[in-house]
Structure formats: structure tokens, C-alpha cells
């Protein structure tokens, strides 16, 4: 099923894999910004909540020719045949007509997890447990994002609250359009290597639009035709080839081959 | 007409009604509403509400002192963000505002009782702890035993207070924490016979030879990483593991752990052979071929590295900590040989008060074994991860260990008495010169959050011990902030250096009308920089080691990533990196090459026991081709306590399997790995 909405803007990001050093600042910043709770003791890499997860992939060669690359993978915000939108029986997955961002509406979600099964990028996570922070640490939560209850699916929404704040700021200043500098997702802001560029893909002057068309740019599982709004870059051919494979695998899955 | 209602009719009606209702929106609406209601149970945490504000601050969790901004709701910090793109926050800094609420916080002073089933905490008044310290100090008087303070954040005004207190005690020794960044520079200072502190002029470096220093993952700045990536700075990384730093390096030398000294001598030999003016036979036996056989690094790579250092200067040779004196001497010998213009002496930060009665400073490996009768661990400003055996061998059997720290985690769990301290954000934090800065530096992070626990100010603790021990201390101060203000006043009266404000503008200290004005500038994100006094040095490297070591069959190697070991406790959301994704190896992971795993008959994911001379620990095998065959890599990653799980640990961690050798080397250990 095609996503029939033609959004006014198409926000997306380009991630330069040759700059990413796998520090995990994006994942930590994302969890802080979006009030993603820490894991309980029994949680593992299959049951965890990581809206932005950094996968380590290797070239498969033995020591000392082994090389690694870090793939930060969040929701790819598919623009065509968005699988999670198609399968949701509750209309809990929505494409924002203003931004093109694929959003999860937790209050509508029943937790059937069809969307998780449908997502080819494994970028959706199920809330197996009540969200819980250590005593009083809720005082350090972000007031702009509500905490989700257990039993629902959640995922990256390109820091929707920051977009809302940017819209409010523009409106207060009497502008219809937001200042691009006011809408920067937490992972982009936190990346110490400036490996992530974010902006409106439909604005040909934007850095993200230019970089998404770079000769070394590629998208994950492009053959599926879901038109992801997240593009990756690498000068290394073996890394670009990984884009056609299932990179988003846990370490134990990857080790099984 | 008579209605004959049969049992069959009733069942048909009930069945039909059930089917009919299922076809209406009612059940789906009920499910939907339940879904909505269940989002709003009373136990679902609610974020704070109130006016939002942004405050300039400085991340005080490690020595780098990165400029930061804290977003606050009312008086509660709810996020941290980078304020200077050249020095971005790491995951630890981005989650710093969680730490005041960490479950491992110490709420009051207590005594630690160790039993077989774990440890018990017995609350005691602060006076009891002070009496224990004073009694131990009195017991050491007239003996050869010493009283020592181990400082995990040397250079603070409180560090000066400790040094001054110990200066009034016979056999008082001030010990900067082993394993802290820049500890190895003590060896370089000894080689060149300099009493000055040493920093790096990284702006002008063109080649860096790094022995396992984590330049791409914590140590280097973003600007440095970019310069390496763009080829403006050449990085040669020596490491047995293909790390992130090795990934960005132009050349990677996979040397066997333990062969670093031989490799340094091999490079020195090539450097000397090209220098006919000063022939030196010391290194003659360390030919490229001989060193290649020991280290596993090809001979031509050794020659090429030496040429690059000589021809593409200024070149700088750096290393990780824990190599031990012999290897530190060998590696720093290269810096001496290169007449290194990238290494600059720098002035120390002015002391809060001019007073010469300071205790001697000693590195832990220079302290005689079994000589410390009382040890006070000041971990109030942060942590450094080192194996406890490094300290334990220096303690007398009856030694008393007292710690002042915000978290009961890591080495603080080894103390007999524990005193609570405030965390960063709850108190003014002083950030003295980072180890690699070319000039003295000072920044101050203001307090943004009201203290959540009763805590003891570390300077007040010094003062209380001094008072109980009848020792006079100069100055009229009773807490750390007053000491830091005294230091700022000293800087103002010295009229040296300048302050760089958050907006990039610079103002000379002489332009500040008063010390209070200078204090205000520093607490609003300004950074004071002392004047640089660059000069090159001339000295001879120390004599070479007498024999070339060969590696044992299996070597364990421990990493201590700065962005998690700078604090004894980390934000619980660090589980995103350590538990919920495979991005970082958890504390119980032992990473080996698949070839090694096959030889040991261990599968990926198998439970095993890692055994060294110092003990044994349960591990889970992770196979990775990035690790050299014959090497087991483990990480001093946060354990369950550090990640916020309520637990009662003894403090023993995997890093404690790495006991120091006679040279103080602890980063590697001969190991055995067997299936559990």
C-alpha cells in the first residue's frame, strides 16, 4: 500500500559512516531526550528499547585485515509503501503531513507488534516492562515528551517535540516556516564527530539534500522500495555493500551468520 | 400465540448476540480505551513541569572539562548539551544530570563490615570517621609507616589542602591516583630531570605515535580526530586490538601486548642509526628483525614508523596508562630522542595560599610495599579505575582505609569508613589543568541543583581532620568553594593569563578589577588559561632494558574507557550501550579472536573462567576478529551497581585480576581461560 499523503516537507538525515566511531553519544542523547527508560536486569539486546541503536558490522576478514564499521540505525521513516503504516490495525502509525515523519501514537497502540514484524530495519521496539527510573530520577526527565506505558511499541520520531517547539517558536515570531536551526534531533546535536546531518530533503539548498545525493550515499535495503528518509555515506565499498544486507542484527544473530 | 422458549433458542440467542457484538465497534473501542487508560496509571513517571531555562556550565565528570549547557525546569537540570563543538560531550556528560539521583549515592557516613555473604554498612557519625583517621595517623607517628591521601582528581584546591595537611605529619605522602590520564608523564619528568608539569602542544603536532592511547575514543578532541582523518596529523597506533583509534590511524602496528618496550627500542635503533653524530650502542641489539620476532610487527613497518617520526615532525609519542616504569621509560625515550618540541613544560596552577609545607608527591608504584598505615581516598570529584591490588600491596595489614565519595561503587567499596560527598551539579566543581594542556588552565562548574543528601565538603573534611589532629592550616576557609575562591584570588594577584568567555572573547586577568569579577567570569563558563612558556628539552634516554621479553601464550588486556570510568557510577540509561545493544562490551565479556576460541575449545557466548595470578572471574566469551590471536580483551565497563541496580558488591571487579608487576605494570596479565 502506498502512503498517499504528500508531506509539505520531507525531513531526513544523512549519516556519514566514515566519521562515526561508535561512541554511542547518539543513543544516550536519544534516551535522555525521549525519556526512554533504562533496562531492567533481565533485558537484553532483543528486548531493550533503543530508538537509536548503533550496530557494529565487520568486513568478515581475519586478524589483522578485519575492519569494522558502526551503523547508527533508527526508524528509517519510509516514504513509500511504509510497512508499519500498512499493517497497523489501530491506525497507531501515522505519517505527519507536515514533515513526512512516520510517527507512533502510543495511546492508540494495542501492542500487537505487527509493525515490528513488518519493519525491515528492526527499528521498532516493544515496551515489555513498566517504564521505571531510579527513585526521584523522574525529576531529570524531559518535560516535552510523555512516558510510554508497557505494552506499546515505540520508535524514533525525529524528536517530534523539538519540531513542535520549533513550530511554536516560529509562530510566536509570526513566521509560517520554522528556522532549520531550531529543529535538530538530539542524536544529531550530540554526535561528537558531526557524522549526522539533518534537514528537509525537499530543500535542494539544504546540506542534507546535497549529501543524500553524494556519489558515496546509499540507503539500507533500497531494493525493498520503501524510500527511507535516512541515507548513509561511506567511501568504503564493502560498507556500501552492507546496505543491501540485514545490518540491524543483534551480535548473537550476527555471529550465527 | 404461545412462545415456546427452548434451551436451544436461548443458546442460539446468546451465540448470535456474541457474534453480533464482535461485529460492532464496541469490543474494539473497549480495547482502545483500555489502551489509553493504561497509558496513564499513577505509577507511570511524570516529568517535571515548570519554566525552562538554559545555564552555561562545564562538565565536571572527567578532567577534560568540556563546555556544556544545562537545560533546567525550575531548578532541576533535565538535559545536558555540548556548548563547544570542538570539545563535544561524551555519553557520560550527556547523562550527567542523572547522577545526583543514582541509587549508589551515599546518604550518610558509615563503617563497612565485611562478611562472607557480602558487606554490611553500619551508620556512624562523622566524628567517628575523623577519630579513626586521627588514631591511624597517631599510630604511624614514630614508625616507618606512612599516612597517605590518594587523590582521584589531583590539581584541585582541595588537593592542595590535602597536601598541606599531610605536610604537617611525619611520613605524610600525597599520591595522585594510579591509572589517571597523564600518570606516565612522571616517568618523562624523571628522565629529563624536570620539576615542571608537562603538557602537549597538540596544535603543532604533525605525527603521533600512540601506544594504545584511546585517541579516537575519549582522549583526543574532535578537532584532533578531524585533523587525523584529513591527513593533517599522521597517527600511528600500536595496539593488539583493532580499536576505533586504530581504525582512524594511518598506520596500525599490531604489537603483542608486553612487547611495547622492545618495539620502542626497535624504533629508537632505527632513529639512532640515521644519526651518525651521536652513535649509541644501547639499542644495537634491537634490530628491526629482532623486534619483529618479539612484537609481531613487520620489520619494514618499524623502519617506516621511525622514518616518519624523524621526517614528519614535530612528532609526539603518547601512551595509555599502566604500562609500568620500564616500558614508560622506553617509550618516552623516543620523545627525548626526537627532541620533542610538542612536549612543553607548563606552570602549575597557583596554590590557594603561599605555603611551602607541602607533603611530597609520589606515584603509587614508587611507594614501598606494606608501608601505608592510613589511606584516605578522596574520590569526591570523580573516579579513576585501577586494580585494587596496586593499592593493596602498599597497605600495612592493619591499615585503615577511609573514602570520601558520592557513590558507593568501584574502589570506594574497599574502604573501611565511607563519608558522603556531593556530586557534580550539586556543588561548585573546580576543573584544574587537564594533563595534556600546554598551559595551566582553570574552569569552574557552578552548582545548579540543591543537594539531595547531607554530604561532607571535602575541604571541610580536611579541616576537621586537621582540627582533631591539632594541626594548623593556613587561610580562613571551611569548604571547597572558599579554597577555590582563594585560588582565583591568587590568580588575580599574580596578574597572569587570560579568560576566554563562552562567546569566544578573551580578556586578560589584568583587566579584571577584582578577584570577585574574575570569579564571576569563571562561574559563567569562562576558562582561565595561563601563559605558555614553550621550550624544548635535552636529555638522554635511560639505559635500555637488559633482556627482550617474550609473551606468554595467552595475555589478558584490560581497557578503562574514560567516558565511563571517570565516574564510579554512570547513568542507568548507559544500559543502551552496554546491555540493550552490542555496541559496548559489558563488564563480564572476554573478547578473543575466533582462532584463540577454537584453540581453547570455547564457543561464542560460552561461559568461562578467566584466571590470572591475582584471581579468577566468570566471563562470557565474545569472539571477534579485531582481537589479536593469543589475547583476551576485557573492559572495566560499569557493573550492575554502577548502572544503578541495587546490589551489594565487594568492590572486586574484573580489573582486579590485573595485579601490578615489579615495574608497576598492570594493564596486561598472563591468563588462562577455561570453560566454566
CSV table of N, CA, C and O in Angstrom, one decimal, chain B residues 505-580:
chain,number,residue,atom,x,y,z
B,505,UNK,N,35.3,35.5,23.3
B,505,UNK,CA,36.1,36.7,23.6
B,505,UNK,C,37.1,36.4,24.7
B,505,UNK,O,36.8,35.5,25.5
B,506,UNK,N,38.2,37.1,24.6
B,506,UNK,CA,39.2,36.9,25.6
B,506,UNK,C,39.5,38.2,26.4
B,506,UNK,O,39.5,39.3,25.8
B,507,UNK,N,39.8,38.0,27.7
B,507,UNK,CA,40.1,39.2,28.5
B,507,UNK,C,41.2,38.9,29.4
B,507,UNK,O,41.2,37.8,30.1
B,508,UNK,N,42.2,39.7,29.4
B,508,UNK,CA,43.4,39.5,30.3
B,508,UNK,C,43.0,39.6,31.8
B,508,UNK,O,42.1,40.4,32.1
B,509,UNK,N,43.7,38.8,32.6
B,509,UNK,CA,43.4,38.9,34.0
B,509,UNK,C,43.6,40.3,34.6
B,509,UNK,O,42.9,40.7,35.5
B,510,UNK,N,44.6,41.0,34.0
B,510,UNK,CA,44.9,42.3,34.5
B,510,UNK,C,43.7,43.3,34.3
B,510,UNK,O,43.6,44.3,34.9
B,511,UNK,N,42.8,42.9,33.3
B,511,UNK,CA,41.6,43.7,33.0
B,511,UNK,C,40.5,43.5,34.0
B,511,UNK,O,39.5,44.2,34.0
B,512,UNK,N,40.6,42.5,34.8
B,512,UNK,CA,39.5,42.3,35.9
B,512,UNK,C,39.8,43.2,37.1
B,512,UNK,O,40.9,43.1,37.6
B,513,UNK,N,38.8,43.9,37.5
B,513,UNK,CA,39.1,44.9,38.5
B,513,UNK,C,39.3,44.2,39.9
B,513,UNK,O,40.0,44.7,40.7
B,514,UNK,N,38.6,43.1,40.1
B,514,UNK,CA,38.8,42.4,41.4
B,514,UNK,C,38.7,40.9,41.1
B,514,UNK,O,38.3,40.4,40.1
B,515,UNK,N,39.1,40.2,42.2
B,515,UNK,CA,39.1,38.7,42.1
B,515,UNK,C,37.6,38.2,42.0
B,515,UNK,O,37.3,37.2,41.4
B,516,UNK,N,36.7,39.0,42.6
B,516,UNK,CA,35.3,38.6,42.5
B,516,UNK,C,34.8,38.7,41.1
B,516,UNK,O,34.0,37.8,40.6
B,517,UNK,N,35.2,39.7,40.4
B,517,UNK,CA,34.8,39.8,39.0
B,517,UNK,C,35.4,38.6,38.2
B,517,UNK,O,34.7,38.1,37.3
B,518,UNK,N,36.6,38.2,38.5
B,518,UNK,CA,37.2,37.1,37.8
B,518,UNK,C,36.5,35.8,38.1
B,518,UNK,O,36.2,35.0,37.3
B,519,UNK,N,36.1,35.7,39.4
B,519,UNK,CA,35.3,34.5,39.8
B,519,UNK,C,34.0,34.4,39.0
B,519,UNK,O,33.6,33.4,38.6
B,520,UNK,N,33.3,35.6,38.9
B,520,UNK,CA,32.0,35.6,38.2
B,520,UNK,C,32.2,35.2,36.7
B,520,UNK,O,31.4,34.4,36.2
B,521,UNK,N,33.3,35.6,36.1
B,521,UNK,CA,33.6,35.2,34.7
B,521,UNK,C,33.8,33.7,34.6
B,521,UNK,O,33.3,33.1,33.7
B,522,UNK,N,34.5,33.2,35.6
B,522,UNK,CA,34.8,31.7,35.5
B,522,UNK,C,33.5,30.9,35.8
B,522,UNK,O,33.4,29.8,35.2
B,523,UNK,N,32.7,31.3,36.7
B,523,UNK,CA,31.5,30.5,37.0
B,523,UNK,C,30.4,30.7,35.9
B,523,UNK,O,29.4,30.0,35.9
B,524,UNK,N,30.6,31.6,35.0
B,524,UNK,CA,29.7,31.8,33.9
B,524,UNK,C,30.2,31.1,32.6
B,524,UNK,O,29.8,31.4,31.5
B,525,UNK,N,31.1,30.1,32.8
B,525,UNK,CA,31.6,29.4,31.7
B,525,UNK,C,32.9,29.8,31.1
B,525,UNK,O,33.4,29.2,30.2
B,526,UNK,N,33.5,30.8,31.7
B,526,UNK,CA,34.8,31.3,31.3
B,526,UNK,C,35.9,30.3,31.6
B,526,UNK,O,35.8,29.6,32.6
B,527,UNK,N,37.0,30.3,30.8
B,527,UNK,CA,38.1,29.4,31.1
B,527,UNK,C,39.4,30.2,31.2
B,527,UNK,O,39.7,31.0,30.3
B,528,UNK,N,40.0,30.1,32.4
B,528,UNK,CA,41.3,30.8,32.6
B,528,UNK,C,42.4,30.0,32.0
B,528,UNK,O,42.5,28.8,32.2
B,529,UNK,N,43.3,30.6,31.2
B,529,UNK,CA,44.4,30.0,30.6
B,529,UNK,C,45.7,30.7,31.0
B,529,UNK,O,45.8,31.9,30.8
B,530,UNK,N,46.6,30.0,31.6
B,530,UNK,CA,47.9,30.6,31.9
B,530,UNK,C,48.7,30.8,30.7
B,530,UNK,O,48.4,30.5,29.6
B,531,UNK,N,49.9,31.5,30.9
B,531,UNK,CA,50.7,31.8,29.8
B,531,UNK,C,51.5,30.6,29.4
B,531,UNK,O,52.0,29.8,30.3
B,532,UNK,N,51.8,30.3,28.1
B,532,UNK,CA,52.6,29.2,27.7
B,532,UNK,C,54.1,29.6,27.7
B,532,UNK,O,54.4,30.8,27.5
B,533,UNK,N,54.9,28.7,28.1
B,533,UNK,CA,56.4,29.0,28.1
B,533,UNK,C,57.1,27.8,27.4
B,533,UNK,O,57.7,27.0,28.0
B,534,UNK,N,56.8,27.8,26.1
B,534,UNK,CA,57.3,26.6,25.3
B,534,UNK,C,58.8,26.6,25.2
B,534,UNK,O,59.5,27.6,25.0
B,535,UNK,N,59.4,25.5,25.5
B,535,UNK,CA,60.9,25.3,25.3
B,535,UNK,C,61.1,23.8,25.1
B,535,UNK,O,60.4,23.0,25.7
B,536,UNK,N,62.1,23.5,24.3
B,536,UNK,CA,62.4,22.1,24.1
B,536,UNK,C,63.3,21.7,25.2
B,536,UNK,O,63.9,22.5,25.8
B,537,UNK,N,63.4,20.4,25.3
B,537,UNK,CA,64.3,19.9,26.3
B,537,UNK,C,65.4,19.0,25.7
B,537,UNK,O,65.2,18.5,24.6
B,538,UNK,N,66.4,18.8,26.5
B,538,UNK,CA,67.5,17.9,26.0
B,538,UNK,C,67.9,17.0,27.2
B,538,UNK,O,68.1,17.4,28.3
B,539,UNK,N,67.9,15.8,26.9
B,539,UNK,CA,68.2,14.8,27.9
B,539,UNK,C,68.5,13.5,27.2
B,539,UNK,O,68.3,13.3,26.0
B,540,UNK,N,69.1,12.6,27.9
B,540,UNK,CA,69.4,11.2,27.4
B,540,UNK,C,68.3,10.2,27.9
B,540,UNK,O,68.0,10.3,29.0
B,541,UNK,N,67.9,9.3,27.0
B,541,UNK,CA,67.0,8.3,27.5
B,541,UNK,C,67.7,7.4,28.5
B,541,UNK,O,69.0,7.4,28.5
B,542,UNK,N,66.9,6.8,29.4
B,542,UNK,CA,67.5,5.9,30.4
B,542,UNK,C,68.1,4.7,29.7
B,542,UNK,O,67.7,4.4,28.6
B,543,UNK,N,69.0,4.0,30.4
B,543,UNK,CA,69.5,2.7,29.8
B,543,UNK,C,68.4,1.8,29.4
B,543,UNK,O,67.3,1.7,30.0
B,544,UNK,N,68.7,1.0,28.4
B,544,UNK,CA,67.7,0.1,27.9
B,544,UNK,C,67.5,-1.1,28.8
B,544,UNK,O,68.3,-1.4,29.6
B,545,UNK,N,66.4,-1.8,28.6
B,545,UNK,CA,66.2,-3.0,29.4
B,545,UNK,C,67.1,-4.1,29.0
B,545,UNK,O,67.6,-4.1,27.8
B,546,UNK,N,67.5,-5.0,29.9
B,546,UNK,CA,68.5,-5.9,29.6
B,546,UNK,C,68.1,-7.1,28.7
B,546,UNK,O,68.9,-7.6,28.0
B,547,UNK,N,66.9,-7.5,28.8
B,547,UNK,CA,66.5,-8.7,28.1
B,547,UNK,C,65.2,-8.4,27.3
B,547,UNK,O,64.4,-7.6,27.8
B,548,UNK,N,65.0,-9.1,26.2
B,548,UNK,CA,63.8,-8.9,25.5
B,548,UNK,C,62.8,-10.0,26.0
B,548,UNK,O,63.1,-11.2,25.9
B,549,UNK,N,61.6,-9.5,26.4
B,549,UNK,CA,60.6,-10.5,26.9
B,549,UNK,C,59.9,-11.1,25.8
B,549,UNK,O,59.7,-10.5,24.7
B,550,UNK,N,59.5,-12.4,26.0
B,550,UNK,CA,58.6,-13.0,25.0
B,550,UNK,C,57.2,-13.1,25.7
B,550,UNK,O,57.1,-13.2,26.9
B,551,UNK,N,56.2,-13.0,24.9
B,551,UNK,CA,54.8,-13.0,25.5
B,551,UNK,C,54.4,-14.4,26.0
B,551,UNK,O,54.8,-15.4,25.3
B,552,UNK,N,53.6,-14.5,27.1
B,552,UNK,CA,53.1,-15.8,27.4
B,552,UNK,C,52.0,-16.2,26.4
B,552,UNK,O,51.6,-15.4,25.6
B,553,UNK,N,51.6,-17.5,26.4
B,553,UNK,CA,50.7,-18.0,25.4
B,553,UNK,C,49.4,-17.2,25.3
B,553,UNK,O,48.8,-17.0,24.3
B,554,UNK,N,48.8,-16.8,26.5
B,554,UNK,CA,47.6,-16.1,26.5
B,554,UNK,C,47.7,-14.8,27.4
B,554,UNK,O,48.1,-15.0,28.5
B,555,UNK,N,47.5,-13.7,26.8
B,555,UNK,CA,47.7,-12.4,27.6
B,555,UNK,C,46.3,-11.8,27.7
B,555,UNK,O,45.6,-11.6,26.7
B,556,UNK,N,45.9,-11.4,28.9
B,556,UNK,CA,44.7,-10.6,29.1
B,556,UNK,C,45.1,-9.1,29.1
B,556,UNK,O,46.1,-8.7,29.6
B,557,UNK,N,44.2,-8.3,28.5
B,557,UNK,CA,44.5,-6.9,28.4
B,557,UNK,C,43.2,-6.2,28.8
B,557,UNK,O,42.1,-6.6,28.4
B,558,UNK,N,43.3,-5.2,29.7
B,558,UNK,CA,42.2,-4.5,30.2
B,558,UNK,C,42.1,-3.1,29.7
B,558,UNK,O,43.1,-2.4,29.7
B,559,UNK,N,40.9,-2.7,29.3
B,559,UNK,CA,40.7,-1.3,28.9
B,559,UNK,C,39.9,-0.5,30.0
B,559,UNK,O,39.0,-1.1,30.6
B,560,UNK,N,40.1,0.8,30.1
B,560,UNK,CA,39.4,1.6,31.0
B,560,UNK,C,38.9,2.8,30.3
B,560,UNK,O,39.5,3.9,30.3
B,561,UNK,N,37.8,2.7,29.5
B,561,UNK,CA,37.3,3.9,28.7
B,561,UNK,C,37.0,5.1,29.6
B,561,UNK,O,36.3,4.9,30.6
B,562,UNK,N,37.6,6.2,29.2
B,562,UNK,CA,37.4,7.4,30.1
B,562,UNK,C,36.0,7.8,30.3
B,562,UNK,O,35.6,8.2,31.3
B,563,UNK,N,35.1,7.6,29.2
B,563,UNK,CA,33.8,8.1,29.3
B,563,UNK,C,32.9,7.3,30.2
B,563,UNK,O,31.7,7.6,30.3
B,564,UNK,N,33.4,6.2,30.8
B,564,UNK,CA,32.6,5.6,31.8
B,564,UNK,C,33.4,5.4,33.1
B,564,UNK,O,32.7,5.2,34.2
B,565,UNK,N,34.7,5.4,33.1
B,565,UNK,CA,35.4,5.2,34.3
B,565,UNK,C,35.7,6.4,35.0
B,565,UNK,O,36.3,6.4,36.1
B,566,UNK,N,35.4,7.6,34.5
B,566,UNK,CA,35.7,8.9,35.1
B,566,UNK,C,34.7,9.1,36.3
B,566,UNK,O,34.9,10.0,37.1
B,567,UNK,N,33.7,8.3,36.3
B,567,UNK,CA,32.7,8.4,37.5
B,567,UNK,C,32.5,6.9,37.9
B,567,UNK,O,32.3,6.0,37.1
B,568,UNK,N,32.5,6.8,39.3
B,568,UNK,CA,32.2,5.4,39.8
B,568,UNK,C,30.9,4.9,39.4
B,568,UNK,O,30.7,3.7,39.3
B,569,UNK,N,29.9,5.8,39.3
B,569,UNK,CA,28.6,5.4,38.8
B,569,UNK,C,28.2,6.1,37.6
B,569,UNK,O,28.7,7.3,37.3
B,570,UNK,N,27.4,5.5,36.7
B,570,UNK,CA,27.0,6.1,35.5
B,570,UNK,C,25.5,6.2,35.4
B,570,UNK,O,24.8,5.5,36.2
B,571,UNK,N,25.0,6.9,34.5
B,571,UNK,CA,23.5,7.0,34.3
B,571,UNK,C,23.0,5.6,34.0
B,571,UNK,O,23.6,4.9,33.2
B,572,UNK,N,21.9,5.2,34.5
B,572,UNK,CA,21.3,3.9,34.2
B,572,UNK,C,21.0,3.8,32.7
B,572,UNK,O,20.9,2.7,32.2
B,573,UNK,N,20.8,4.9,32.0
B,573,UNK,CA,20.5,4.8,30.5
B,573,UNK,C,21.7,4.3,29.8
B,573,UNK,O,21.6,4.0,28.6
B,574,UNK,N,22.8,4.2,30.4
B,574,UNK,CA,24.0,3.6,29.8
B,574,UNK,C,23.8,2.1,29.4
B,574,UNK,O,24.6,1.5,28.7
B,575,UNK,N,22.7,1.6,30.0
B,575,UNK,CA,22.3,0.2,29.5
B,575,UNK,C,22.0,0.2,28.0
B,575,UNK,O,22.1,-0.9,27.4
B,576,UNK,N,21.7,1.3,27.4
B,576,UNK,CA,21.5,1.4,26.0
B,576,UNK,C,22.8,0.9,25.3
B,576,UNK,O,22.7,0.3,24.2
B,577,UNK,N,23.9,1.2,25.8
B,577,UNK,CA,25.2,0.9,25.2
B,577,UNK,C,25.7,-0.4,25.6
B,577,UNK,O,26.4,-1.1,24.9
B,578,UNK,N,25.5,-0.8,26.9
B,578,UNK,CA,26.2,-2.0,27.5
B,578,UNK,C,25.3,-3.2,27.5
B,578,UNK,O,25.8,-4.3,27.6
B,579,UNK,N,24.0,-3.0,27.6
B,579,UNK,CA,23.1,-4.2,27.8
B,579,UNK,C,22.0,-4.3,26.7
B,579,UNK,O,21.8,-5.5,26.3
B,580,UNK,N,21.5,-3.2,26.2
B,580,UNK,CA,20.4,-3.3,25.3
B,580,UNK,C,20.9,-3.3,23.8
B,580,UNK,O,20.1,-3.4,22.9
